[in-house]
Coordinates of C-alpha atoms in Angstrom, one line a residue:
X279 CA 140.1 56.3 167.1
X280 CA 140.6 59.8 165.6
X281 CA 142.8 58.7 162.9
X282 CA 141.0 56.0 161.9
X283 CA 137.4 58.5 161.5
X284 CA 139.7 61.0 159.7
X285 CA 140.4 58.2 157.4
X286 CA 137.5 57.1 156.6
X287 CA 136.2 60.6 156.2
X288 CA 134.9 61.1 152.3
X289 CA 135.4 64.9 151.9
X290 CA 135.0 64.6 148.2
X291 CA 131.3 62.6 148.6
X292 CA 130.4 66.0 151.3
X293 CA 131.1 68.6 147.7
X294 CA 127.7 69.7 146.3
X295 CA 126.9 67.7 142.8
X296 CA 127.6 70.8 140.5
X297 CA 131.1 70.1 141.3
X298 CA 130.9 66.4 141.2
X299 CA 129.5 66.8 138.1
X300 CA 132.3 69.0 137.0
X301 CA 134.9 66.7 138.4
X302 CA 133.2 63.9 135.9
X303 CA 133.8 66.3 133.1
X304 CA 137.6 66.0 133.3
X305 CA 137.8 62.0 133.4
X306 CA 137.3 59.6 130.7
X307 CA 134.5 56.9 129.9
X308 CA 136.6 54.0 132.0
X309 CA 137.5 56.7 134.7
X310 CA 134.0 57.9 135.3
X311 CA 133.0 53.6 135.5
X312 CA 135.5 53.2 138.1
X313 CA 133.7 56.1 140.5
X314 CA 130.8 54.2 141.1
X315 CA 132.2 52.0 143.1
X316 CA 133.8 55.1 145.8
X317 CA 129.8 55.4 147.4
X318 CA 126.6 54.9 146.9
X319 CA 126.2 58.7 146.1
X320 CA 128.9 58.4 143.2
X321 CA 127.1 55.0 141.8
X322 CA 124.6 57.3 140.3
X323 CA 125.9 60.7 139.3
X324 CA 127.5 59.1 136.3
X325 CA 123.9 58.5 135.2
X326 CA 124.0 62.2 135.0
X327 CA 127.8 62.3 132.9
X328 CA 127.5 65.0 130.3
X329 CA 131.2 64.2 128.2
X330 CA 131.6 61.3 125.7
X331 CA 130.4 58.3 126.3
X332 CA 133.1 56.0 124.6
X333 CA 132.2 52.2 124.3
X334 CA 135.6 51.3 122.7
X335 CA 135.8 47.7 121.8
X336 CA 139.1 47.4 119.3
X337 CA 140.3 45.6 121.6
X338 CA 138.8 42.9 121.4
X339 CA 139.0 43.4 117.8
X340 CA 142.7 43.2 117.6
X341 CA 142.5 40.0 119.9
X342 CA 140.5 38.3 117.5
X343 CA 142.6 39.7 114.9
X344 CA 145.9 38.4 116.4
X345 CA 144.3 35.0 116.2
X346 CA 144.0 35.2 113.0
X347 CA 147.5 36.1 112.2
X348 CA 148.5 33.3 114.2
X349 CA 146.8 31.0 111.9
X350 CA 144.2 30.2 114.6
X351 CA 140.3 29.2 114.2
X352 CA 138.0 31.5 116.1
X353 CA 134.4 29.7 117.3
X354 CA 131.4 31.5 115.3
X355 CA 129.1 31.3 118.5
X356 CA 132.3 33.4 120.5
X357 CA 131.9 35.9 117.9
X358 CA 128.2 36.3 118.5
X359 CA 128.8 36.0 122.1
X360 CA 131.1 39.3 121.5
X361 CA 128.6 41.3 119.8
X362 CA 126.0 40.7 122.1
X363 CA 127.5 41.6 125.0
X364 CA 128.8 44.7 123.3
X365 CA 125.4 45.4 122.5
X366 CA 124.1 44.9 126.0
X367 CA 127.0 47.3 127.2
X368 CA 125.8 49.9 124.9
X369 CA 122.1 49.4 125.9
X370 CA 122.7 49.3 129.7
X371 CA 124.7 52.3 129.8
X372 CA 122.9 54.3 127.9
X373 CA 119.3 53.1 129.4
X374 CA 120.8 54.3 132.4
X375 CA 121.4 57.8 131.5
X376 CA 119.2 60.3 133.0
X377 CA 121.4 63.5 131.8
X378 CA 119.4 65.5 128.9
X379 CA 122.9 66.0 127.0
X380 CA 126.0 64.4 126.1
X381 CA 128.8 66.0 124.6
X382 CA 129.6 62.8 122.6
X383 CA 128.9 59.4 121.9
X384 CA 131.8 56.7 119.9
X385 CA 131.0 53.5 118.9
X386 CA 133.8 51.1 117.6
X387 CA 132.9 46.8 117.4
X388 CA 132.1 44.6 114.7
X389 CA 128.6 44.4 114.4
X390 CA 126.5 42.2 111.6
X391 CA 123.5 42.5 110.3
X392 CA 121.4 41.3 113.1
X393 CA 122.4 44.3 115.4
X394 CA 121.3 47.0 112.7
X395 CA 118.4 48.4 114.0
X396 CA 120.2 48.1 117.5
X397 CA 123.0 50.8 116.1
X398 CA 119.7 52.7 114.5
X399 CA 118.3 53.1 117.7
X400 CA 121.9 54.9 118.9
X401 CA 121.9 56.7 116.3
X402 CA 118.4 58.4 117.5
X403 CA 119.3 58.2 121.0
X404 CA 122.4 60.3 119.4
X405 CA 120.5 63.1 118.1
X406 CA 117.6 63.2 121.3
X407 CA 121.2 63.7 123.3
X408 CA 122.0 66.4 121.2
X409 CA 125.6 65.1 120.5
X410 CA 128.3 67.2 119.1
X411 CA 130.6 64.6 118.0
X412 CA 129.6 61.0 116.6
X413 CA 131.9 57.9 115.7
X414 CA 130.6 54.9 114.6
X415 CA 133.5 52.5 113.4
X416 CA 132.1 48.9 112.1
X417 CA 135.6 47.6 111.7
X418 CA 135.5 44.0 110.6
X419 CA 137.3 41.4 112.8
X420 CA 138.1 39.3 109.1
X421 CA 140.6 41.0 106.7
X422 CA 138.7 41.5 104.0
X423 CA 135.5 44.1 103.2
X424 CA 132.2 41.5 103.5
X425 CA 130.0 44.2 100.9
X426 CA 127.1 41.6 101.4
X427 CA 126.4 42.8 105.0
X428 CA 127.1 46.6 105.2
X429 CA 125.3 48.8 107.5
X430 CA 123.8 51.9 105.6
X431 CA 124.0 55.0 107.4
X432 CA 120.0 56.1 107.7
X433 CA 120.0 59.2 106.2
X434 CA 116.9 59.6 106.1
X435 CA 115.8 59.4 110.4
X436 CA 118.7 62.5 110.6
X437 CA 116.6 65.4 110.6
X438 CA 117.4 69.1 112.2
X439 CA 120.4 67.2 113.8
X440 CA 121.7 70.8 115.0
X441 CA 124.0 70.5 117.4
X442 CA 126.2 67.8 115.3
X443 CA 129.8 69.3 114.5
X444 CA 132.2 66.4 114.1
X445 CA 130.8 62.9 112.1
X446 CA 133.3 60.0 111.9
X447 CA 132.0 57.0 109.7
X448 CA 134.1 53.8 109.4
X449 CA 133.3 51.2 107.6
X450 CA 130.0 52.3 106.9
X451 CA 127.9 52.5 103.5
X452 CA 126.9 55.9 102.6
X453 CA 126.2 57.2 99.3
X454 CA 127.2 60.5 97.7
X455 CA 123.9 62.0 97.8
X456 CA 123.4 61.1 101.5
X457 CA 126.5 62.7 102.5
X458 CA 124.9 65.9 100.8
X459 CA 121.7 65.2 102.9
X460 CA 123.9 64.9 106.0
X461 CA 125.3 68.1 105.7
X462 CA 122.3 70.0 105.1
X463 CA 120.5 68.4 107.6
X464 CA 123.4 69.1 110.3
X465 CA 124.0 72.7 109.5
X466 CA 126.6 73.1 112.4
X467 CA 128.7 70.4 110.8
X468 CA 132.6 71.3 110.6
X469 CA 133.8 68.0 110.4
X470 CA 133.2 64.3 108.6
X471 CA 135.4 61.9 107.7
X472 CA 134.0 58.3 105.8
X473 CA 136.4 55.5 105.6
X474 CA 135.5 52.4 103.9
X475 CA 132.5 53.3 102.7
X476 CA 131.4 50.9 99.8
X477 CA 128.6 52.8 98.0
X478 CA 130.5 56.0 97.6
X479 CA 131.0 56.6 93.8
X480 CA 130.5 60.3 93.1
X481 CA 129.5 63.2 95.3
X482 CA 128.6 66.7 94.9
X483 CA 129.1 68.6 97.8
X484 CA 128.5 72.2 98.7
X485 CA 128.6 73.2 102.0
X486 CA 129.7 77.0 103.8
X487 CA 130.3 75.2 107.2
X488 CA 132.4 72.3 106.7
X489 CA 136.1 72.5 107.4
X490 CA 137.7 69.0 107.3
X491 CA 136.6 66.7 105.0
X492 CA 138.0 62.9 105.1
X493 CA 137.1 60.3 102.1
X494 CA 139.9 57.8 102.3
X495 CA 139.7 53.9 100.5
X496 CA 136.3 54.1 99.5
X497 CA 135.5 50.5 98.0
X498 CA 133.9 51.6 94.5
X499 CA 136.5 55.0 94.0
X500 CA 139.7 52.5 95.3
X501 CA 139.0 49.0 93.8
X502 CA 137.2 49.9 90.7
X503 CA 138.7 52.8 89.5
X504 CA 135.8 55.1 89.4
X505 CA 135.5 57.2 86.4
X506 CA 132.1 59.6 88.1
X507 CA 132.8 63.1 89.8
X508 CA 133.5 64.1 93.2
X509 CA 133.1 67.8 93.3
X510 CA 133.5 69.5 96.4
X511 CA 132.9 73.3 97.1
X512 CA 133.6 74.3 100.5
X513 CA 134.5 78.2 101.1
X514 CA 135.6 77.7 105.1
X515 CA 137.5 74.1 104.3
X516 CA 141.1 73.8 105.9
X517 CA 142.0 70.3 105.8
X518 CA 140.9 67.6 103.0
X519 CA 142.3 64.1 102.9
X520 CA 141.3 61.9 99.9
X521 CA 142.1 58.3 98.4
X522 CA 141.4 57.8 94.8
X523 CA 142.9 56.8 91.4
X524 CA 143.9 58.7 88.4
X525 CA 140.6 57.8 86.5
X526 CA 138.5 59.7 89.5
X527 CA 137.5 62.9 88.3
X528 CA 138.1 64.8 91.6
X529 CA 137.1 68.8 91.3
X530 CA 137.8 71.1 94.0
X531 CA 136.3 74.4 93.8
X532 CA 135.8 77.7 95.8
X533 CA 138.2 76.2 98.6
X534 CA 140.3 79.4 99.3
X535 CA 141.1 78.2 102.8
X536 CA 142.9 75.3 102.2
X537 CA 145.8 74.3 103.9
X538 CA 146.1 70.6 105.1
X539 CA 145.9 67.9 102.1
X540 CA 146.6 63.9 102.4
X541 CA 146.3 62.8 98.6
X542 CA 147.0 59.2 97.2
X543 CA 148.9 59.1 94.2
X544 CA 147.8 61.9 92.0
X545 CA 149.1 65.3 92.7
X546 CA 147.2 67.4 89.8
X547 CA 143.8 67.3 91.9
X548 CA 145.5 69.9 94.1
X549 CA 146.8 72.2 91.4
X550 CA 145.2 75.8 91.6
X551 CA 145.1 75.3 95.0
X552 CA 149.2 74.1 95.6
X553 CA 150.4 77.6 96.3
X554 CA 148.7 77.9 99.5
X555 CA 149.1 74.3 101.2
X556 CA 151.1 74.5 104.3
X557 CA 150.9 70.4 105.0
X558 CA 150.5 67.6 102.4
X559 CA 150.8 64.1 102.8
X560 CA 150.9 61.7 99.3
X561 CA 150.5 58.0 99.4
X562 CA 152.5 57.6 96.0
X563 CA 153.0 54.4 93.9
X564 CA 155.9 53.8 91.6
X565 CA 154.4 51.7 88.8
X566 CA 156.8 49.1 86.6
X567 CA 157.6 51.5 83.5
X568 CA 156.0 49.1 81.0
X569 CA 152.8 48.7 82.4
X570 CA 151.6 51.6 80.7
X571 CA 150.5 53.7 83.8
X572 CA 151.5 57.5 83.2
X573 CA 154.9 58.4 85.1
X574 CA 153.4 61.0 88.1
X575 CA 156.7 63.8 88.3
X576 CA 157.9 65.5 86.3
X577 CA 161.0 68.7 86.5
X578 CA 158.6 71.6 86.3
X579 CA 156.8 70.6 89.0
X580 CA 154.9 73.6 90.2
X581 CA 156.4 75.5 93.4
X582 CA 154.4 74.7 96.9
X583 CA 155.5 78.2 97.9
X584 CA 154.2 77.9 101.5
X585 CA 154.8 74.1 102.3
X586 CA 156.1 73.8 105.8
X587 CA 155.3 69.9 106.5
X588 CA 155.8 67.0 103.5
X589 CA 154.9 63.5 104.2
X590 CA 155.3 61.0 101.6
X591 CA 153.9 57.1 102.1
X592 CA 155.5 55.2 99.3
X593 CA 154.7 51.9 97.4
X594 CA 157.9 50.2 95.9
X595 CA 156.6 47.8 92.8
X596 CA 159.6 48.3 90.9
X597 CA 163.3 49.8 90.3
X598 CA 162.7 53.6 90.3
X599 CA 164.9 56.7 91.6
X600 CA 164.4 58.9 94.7
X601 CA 163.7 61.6 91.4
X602 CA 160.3 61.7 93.1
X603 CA 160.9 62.5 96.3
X604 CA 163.5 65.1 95.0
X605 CA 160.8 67.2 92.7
X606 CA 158.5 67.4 95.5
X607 CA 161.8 69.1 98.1
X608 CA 162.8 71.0 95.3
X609 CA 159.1 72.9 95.3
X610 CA 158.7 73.6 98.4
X611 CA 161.7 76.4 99.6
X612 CA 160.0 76.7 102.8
X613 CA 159.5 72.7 104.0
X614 CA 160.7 72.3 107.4
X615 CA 159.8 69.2 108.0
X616 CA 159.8 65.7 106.0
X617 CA 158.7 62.6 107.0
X618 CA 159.2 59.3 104.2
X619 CA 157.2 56.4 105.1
X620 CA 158.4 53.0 102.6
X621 CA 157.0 49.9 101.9
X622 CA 159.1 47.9 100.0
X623 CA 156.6 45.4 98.1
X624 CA 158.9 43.6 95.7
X625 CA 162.0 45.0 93.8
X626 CA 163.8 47.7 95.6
X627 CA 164.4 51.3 94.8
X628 CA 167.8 52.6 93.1
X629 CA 169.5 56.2 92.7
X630 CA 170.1 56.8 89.4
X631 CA 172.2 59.4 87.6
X632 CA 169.3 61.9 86.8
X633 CA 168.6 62.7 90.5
X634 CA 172.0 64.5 90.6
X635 CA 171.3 66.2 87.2
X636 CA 168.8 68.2 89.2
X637 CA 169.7 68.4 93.0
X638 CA 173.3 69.0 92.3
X639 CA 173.4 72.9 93.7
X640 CA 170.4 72.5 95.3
X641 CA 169.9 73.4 99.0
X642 CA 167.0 72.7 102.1
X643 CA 167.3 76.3 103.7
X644 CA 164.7 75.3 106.2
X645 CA 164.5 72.1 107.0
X646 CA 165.2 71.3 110.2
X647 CA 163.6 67.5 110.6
X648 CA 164.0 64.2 109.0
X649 CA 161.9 61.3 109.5
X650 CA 162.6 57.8 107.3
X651 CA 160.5 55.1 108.3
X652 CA 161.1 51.6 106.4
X653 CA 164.7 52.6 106.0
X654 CA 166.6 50.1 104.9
X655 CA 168.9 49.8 101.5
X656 CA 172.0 51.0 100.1
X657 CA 169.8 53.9 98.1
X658 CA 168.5 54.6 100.6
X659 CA 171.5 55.6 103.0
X660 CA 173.0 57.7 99.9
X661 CA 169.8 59.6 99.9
X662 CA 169.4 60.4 103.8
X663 CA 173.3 61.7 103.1
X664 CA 172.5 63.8 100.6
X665 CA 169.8 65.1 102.5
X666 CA 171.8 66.2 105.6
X667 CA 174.6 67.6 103.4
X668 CA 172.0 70.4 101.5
X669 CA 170.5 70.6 105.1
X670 CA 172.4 73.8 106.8
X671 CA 169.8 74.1 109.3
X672 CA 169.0 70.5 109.5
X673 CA 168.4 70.3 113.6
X674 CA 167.3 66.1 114.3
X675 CA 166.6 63.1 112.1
X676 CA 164.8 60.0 112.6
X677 CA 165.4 56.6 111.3
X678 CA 163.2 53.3 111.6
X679 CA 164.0 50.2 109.6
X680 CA 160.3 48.9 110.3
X681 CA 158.1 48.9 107.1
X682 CA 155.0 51.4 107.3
X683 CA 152.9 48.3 106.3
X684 CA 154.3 46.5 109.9
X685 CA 153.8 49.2 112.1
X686 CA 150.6 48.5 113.8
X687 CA 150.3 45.5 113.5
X688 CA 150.5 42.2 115.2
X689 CA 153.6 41.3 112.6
X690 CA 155.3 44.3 113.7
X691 CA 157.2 42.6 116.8
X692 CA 158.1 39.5 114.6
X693 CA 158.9 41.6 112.0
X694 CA 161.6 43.9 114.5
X695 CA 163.2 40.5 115.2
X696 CA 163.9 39.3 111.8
X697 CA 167.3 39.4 109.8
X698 CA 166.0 41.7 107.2
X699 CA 165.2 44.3 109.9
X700 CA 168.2 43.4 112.5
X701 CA 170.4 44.2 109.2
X702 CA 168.7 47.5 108.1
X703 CA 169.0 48.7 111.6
X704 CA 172.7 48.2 111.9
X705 CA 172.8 50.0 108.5
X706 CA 171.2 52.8 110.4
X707 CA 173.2 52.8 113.5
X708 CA 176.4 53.0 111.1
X709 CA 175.2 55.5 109.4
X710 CA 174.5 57.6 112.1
X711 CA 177.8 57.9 113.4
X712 CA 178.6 59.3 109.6
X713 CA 176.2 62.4 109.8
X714 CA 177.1 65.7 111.1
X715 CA 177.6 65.7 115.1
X716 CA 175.4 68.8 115.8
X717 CA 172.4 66.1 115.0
X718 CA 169.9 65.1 116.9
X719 CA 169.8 61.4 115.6
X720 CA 167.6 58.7 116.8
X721 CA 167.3 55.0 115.6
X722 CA 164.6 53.5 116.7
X723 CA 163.8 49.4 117.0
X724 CA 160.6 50.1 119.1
X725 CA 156.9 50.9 118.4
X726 CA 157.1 53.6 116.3
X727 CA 154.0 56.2 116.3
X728 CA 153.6 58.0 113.7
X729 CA 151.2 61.1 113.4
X730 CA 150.8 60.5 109.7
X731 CA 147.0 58.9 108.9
X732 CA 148.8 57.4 105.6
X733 CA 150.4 54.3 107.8
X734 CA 146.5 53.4 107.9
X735 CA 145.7 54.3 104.3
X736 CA 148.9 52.0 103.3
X737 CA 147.7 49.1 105.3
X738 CA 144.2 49.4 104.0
X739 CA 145.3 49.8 100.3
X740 CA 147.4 46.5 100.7
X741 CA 144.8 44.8 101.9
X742 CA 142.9 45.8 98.6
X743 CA 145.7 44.9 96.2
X744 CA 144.0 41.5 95.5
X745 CA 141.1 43.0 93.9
X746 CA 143.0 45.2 92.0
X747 CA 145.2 42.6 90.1

């Protein structure tokens, strides 16, 4: 009898509700759900949660999404069935809340246009919260950007939103001159990032606060080639990622902090500013050399003095050298570490006789690791040699055959099994055995995470490539 009353005892149920409030702190969304079912004491103190309340449904997303893939029909009224109950999810758990804050609030489903003024309402319940951090990711189940049905961002019901410091907008429609009235209506603001916005054309943003700004595949800057100015001034600004064409007239001004950039394509909007970057990561096309398009390296590229981390996502649309790669290695005497993400969209690439012209006596002092993911050619293989060999301090390298376009994905299993990428990886695995022993060497045919946020931009931009042809 005494064992069985000792274990039914519930010590934890006996602590005081500070603590089991501070317990709640430390678990996540799904975590803090489960609790309610320990006692009838726990069923309500999540009521009284102050973290972020995360109502997460990619999954079911990516379900749908796998459908798809698989060539399957999905019923319209399932679809509806999904958002609703989403919706209801939202509304019941946050109807329930009793605390005064929350720390946080993310919200990630696809939701139409009959479930606007349901994510308006969040948005207020958001700022009566007094959230700190905000996500509101619209992702569409389909493929392709539906601009008819867009939900706009209501700039104009954020007022005095003080205690906001990180804003993440996904698939969202806000305009240049509403991300202005963001920041000054959020004057603790430090961090935003818009993705897929399809109203953003231009901006002119000033801010002393902000210091991590995200604009990546913007539908009017991406597909149409936007010719109107994005100026940014941001004294306090570390990080900046951006996605844009040649055409966009991208200014950066007064950002003397600045020392994280992800860039697509065009390198020049960072010039003035390329001396003190200690991480860059380019999403870089190779363009057919008679379509006219302006060739984007050149010998005299100018020294990234303090460059300690290069990652470069790379489109293949025609026969081109690793002379690229090369001019960016050469101008950085400090890189440490390099990651090279391919995608080989038609031709592949070739080493021609002018990269040796200008690596011949050249040497990586510190680089110490090598990532190639989408390894998979003859070229290739020279140039991870050549890299090892003007390595000395060269300490582990990392070779995936899977293209950065797969990774992801629901093709990338199917994809891991094919011949192409059964051949590749064999190519790896052989040439392992060539590099220098001291190595740490890896070859991997599994999942492969990797930390670079360019895997994303290079799925998203081939998903825009039809509207660019």
């Amino acid at each position: 009898m005494a064992k069985t009353r000792r274990r039914r005892e519930d010590r934890i149920s006996e602590l005081p509700d500070e603590i089991l409030e501070k317990i709640l702190s430390c678990l996540t969304f799904e975590q803090i759900a489960s609790t309610s079912l320990l006692s009838t004491r726990w069923r309500n103190l999540w009521r009284f949660h102050s973290g972020c309340f995360d109502f997460d449904g990619s999954s079911i997303i990516q379900s749908v999404r796998n459908h798809y893939a698989l060539g399957r029909k999905i019923n319209g009224q399932t679809l509806v069935k999904n958002r609703t109950n989403f919706v209801n999810w939202v509304n019941r758990v946050m109807g329930s809340h009793q605390g005064a804050t929350i720390k946080g609030m993310r919200i990630v489903f696809d939701l139409k246009k009959p479930f606007h003024k349901k994510i308006d309402k969040w948005i207020q319940l958001a700022l009566a919260k007094r959230v700190e951090f905000f996500e509101l990711d619209l992702s569409s189940i389909g493929f392709r950007m539906d601009r008819s049905i867009s939900y706009r961002f209501p700039i104009h019901s954020i007022c005095g939103f003080l205690s906001l410091k990180r804003l993440f907008l996904k698939h969202v429609d806000v305009s240049g001159d509403a991300i202005q009235g963001l920041v000054d209506n959020c004057p603790n603001l430090e961090d935003l990032r818009v993705v897929y916005s399809e109203s953003l054309d231009a901006l002119h943003l000033y801010s002393r606060v902000l210091k991590h700004l995200t604009l990546w595949l913007c539908f009017k800057v991406v597909i149409f080639r936007n010719t109107k100015e994005f100026k940014i001034s941001a004294p306090n600004l570390l990080s900046f990622s951006w996605t844009g064409f040649r055409t966009t007239n991208l200014l950066l001004q007064d950002v003397p902090k600045l020392k994280d950039v992800e860039l697509s394509d065009y390198w020049y909007h960072i010039l003035g500013y390329h001396s003190q970057l200690e991480k860059l990561s380019l999403l870089c096309r190779v363009y057919p050399s008679d379509c006219g398009c302006e060739i984007q390296w050149r010998i005299d590229f100018p020294e990234l003095s303090n460059l300690k981390d290069l990652t470069m996502g790379y489109f293949v649309l025609n026969d081109h050298s690793f002379y690229h790669f090369v001019t960016y290695l050469n101008a950085a005497p400090l890189l440490e570490n390099f990651t090279l993400e391919l995608c080989h969209l038609s031709e592949n690439l070739k080493l021609s006789p002018e990269v040796w012209t200008i690596t011949e006596n050249h040497s990586y002092k510190n680089l110490k690791t090598v990532k190639f993911i989408g390894f998979g050619e003859k070229d290739e293989e020279m140039f991870v040699r050549y890299l090892t060999s003007h390595s000395p301090v060269l300490e582990s390298i990392t070779i995936d055959p899977c293209l950065a376009l797969k990774l992801g994905t629901p093709e990338e299993n199917e994809y891991r099994q094919s011949a192409e990428y059964l051949e590749a990886r064999n190519r790896a695995i052989n040439l392992s055995s060539l590099l220098p022993c001291q190595l740490t060497k890896q070859t991997t045919d599994q999942a492969t995470e990797v930390a670079s946020s360019l895997v994303e931009a290079i799925q998203g931009a081939a998903q825009v490539s039809s509207y660019e042809l």
